[in-house]
Amino acid sequence: MKSNVLLYLMITGILLGIFCGWIFGETMLAVGWLGDMFLDSLKMLVVPLIISSMIVGISGLGDIRKVGKTGLITLVYFMATTGIAVSIGLVMVNFLQPGASVEMTADKIPENVSGKEAIGLTDILQSFVSPNLIHSMAQMEILPLIVFSLVFGAVLTTLGEPGKQAIGFFDTVNTAIMKIVHLIMYFAPIGVFALIASKLGAAGGGDLFLAELAKIGKYAWTVILALLIHGVLILPAILYLATGRNPLHYFKNLTPALTTAFSTASSSATLPVTIECAEENNQVSRKASLFVLPLGATVNMNGTALYEAVAVMFIAQMLGVEMGFAEQMIVLITATLAGIGAAGIPEAGLVTMVMVLQAVGLPLEGIGMLLSIDWFLDRCRTTLNVWGDSVGAAVVDTLEEKWVEKGEGA
Ligand code: ASP
């Protein structure tokens, strides 16, 4: 399908989904299965895509020194943009004070969060390796798969001809999976329509959604405004300065991925589309997109980290807890780590928020206040997460070419 046609169809799908879910409410649950089918068909590709992408990505980067430099550029980009995102969130939440006039009423810890009290830095580090890769695949635990595939790909490059053949095999697997993504995208406009309409329907339609929004509206607006500042000003500026690309053009070409992120609330499920848009529409080199995007979908979450900082400060403001410079520095660091630790699945950010709350001694019950609207804010932050990853792919692509390849040649 021509990318422009797909773009318009997907935007139409989103708008129609909002319209139908808003007006017809729960009736739209009837189309939920169509959305689930779209989501499942993307998820079906994630495990083979991650494994083959990382193997082809790392072997495409060349010898171990080049891999190290490219890895370093990627890491610096991830950490810097996440740090900037959290700082924007903190400035906005201090400025707008969304929690100052809200009374905390929720008193129970949400189910998916309770029992996570012990989450901390060591848990995040431990999640990098898995004792059982098959189990990780079945559970869609992406981080250990990435670590394994990176090591596996790196080792293959040291094995001479047989190693090359094995890499060739994974290269073909990757190309085949991307062809399947292409086919699934024909179904995407209907898929995003059904996902949005049924989700808004499940939330009770437009009127109920507005009522929920009104309760903690200022908080939601603070999150959205901060996400917009990062997504519309900071990331495009980085893209332009680092690569000279036209941010509007780059954004437009990514629309299928961004609309998929908004409708699925999952960076991981969106990954196949993100890679397709980066490579085909935006001509990011294959080795950069295959290396940066799977990593980014799992560890680079600008939107999630920003959201967690705003949410934790909102809870503190509701409780009347004074948060000084030192406490906010702790929020900055832990929210950045929590963004890294969050899986690319819906509402993962709520779970890793436990770490940030604990670091500054706030009660977990505060999360209960955020639940009613989280399904919506999750979609907004996931869209920024995917936008951040995609800008990262272009930045790493350009810098890798400038610094690593030219540096080697000199
Ligand atoms: N849903 C987000 C993502 O997949 C993670 C989160 O913030 O909950 O990127």
Short mmCIF file of C-alpha atoms and ligand atoms in Angstrom, two decimals, residues 265-268 301 304 342-350 378 381-382 385, ligand 1:
data_model
loop_
_atom_site.label_atom_id
_atom_site.label_comp_id
_atom_site.label_asym_id
_atom_site.label_seq_id
_atom_site.Cartn_x
_atom_site.Cartn_y
_atom_site.Cartn_z
CA ALA A 265 -0.48 1.25 24.18
CA SER A 266 2.46 -1.08 23.63
CA SER A 267 5.90 -0.16 22.28
CA SER A 268 6.73 -3.84 21.82
CA MET A 301 10.86 5.29 27.35
CA THR A 304 6.92 6.69 30.59
CA ALA A 342 9.21 -0.73 32.29
CA ALA A 343 8.29 -3.35 29.71
CA GLY A 344 6.82 -2.15 26.41
CA ILE A 345 3.35 -3.34 27.31
CA PRO A 346 0.17 -1.52 28.41
CA GLU A 347 0.32 0.10 31.86
CA ALA A 348 3.80 -1.22 32.65
CA GLY A 349 4.67 2.27 33.87
CA LEU A 350 2.24 1.95 36.77
CA ASP A 378 -0.72 5.25 28.63
CA ARG A 381 3.11 8.25 26.61
CA THR A 382 3.53 5.14 24.44
CA ASN A 385 8.09 6.43 23.57
N1 ASP B 1 2.73 1.22 27.58
C1 ASP B 1 4.04 1.80 27.59
C2 ASP B 1 4.82 1.28 26.40
O1 ASP B 1 4.58 0.20 25.93
C3 ASP B 1 4.77 1.53 28.87
C4 ASP B 1 4.08 2.29 29.98
O2 ASP B 1 4.37 3.46 30.14
O3 ASP B 1 3.24 1.75 30.66
O4 ASP B 1 5.69 1.94 25.91
#
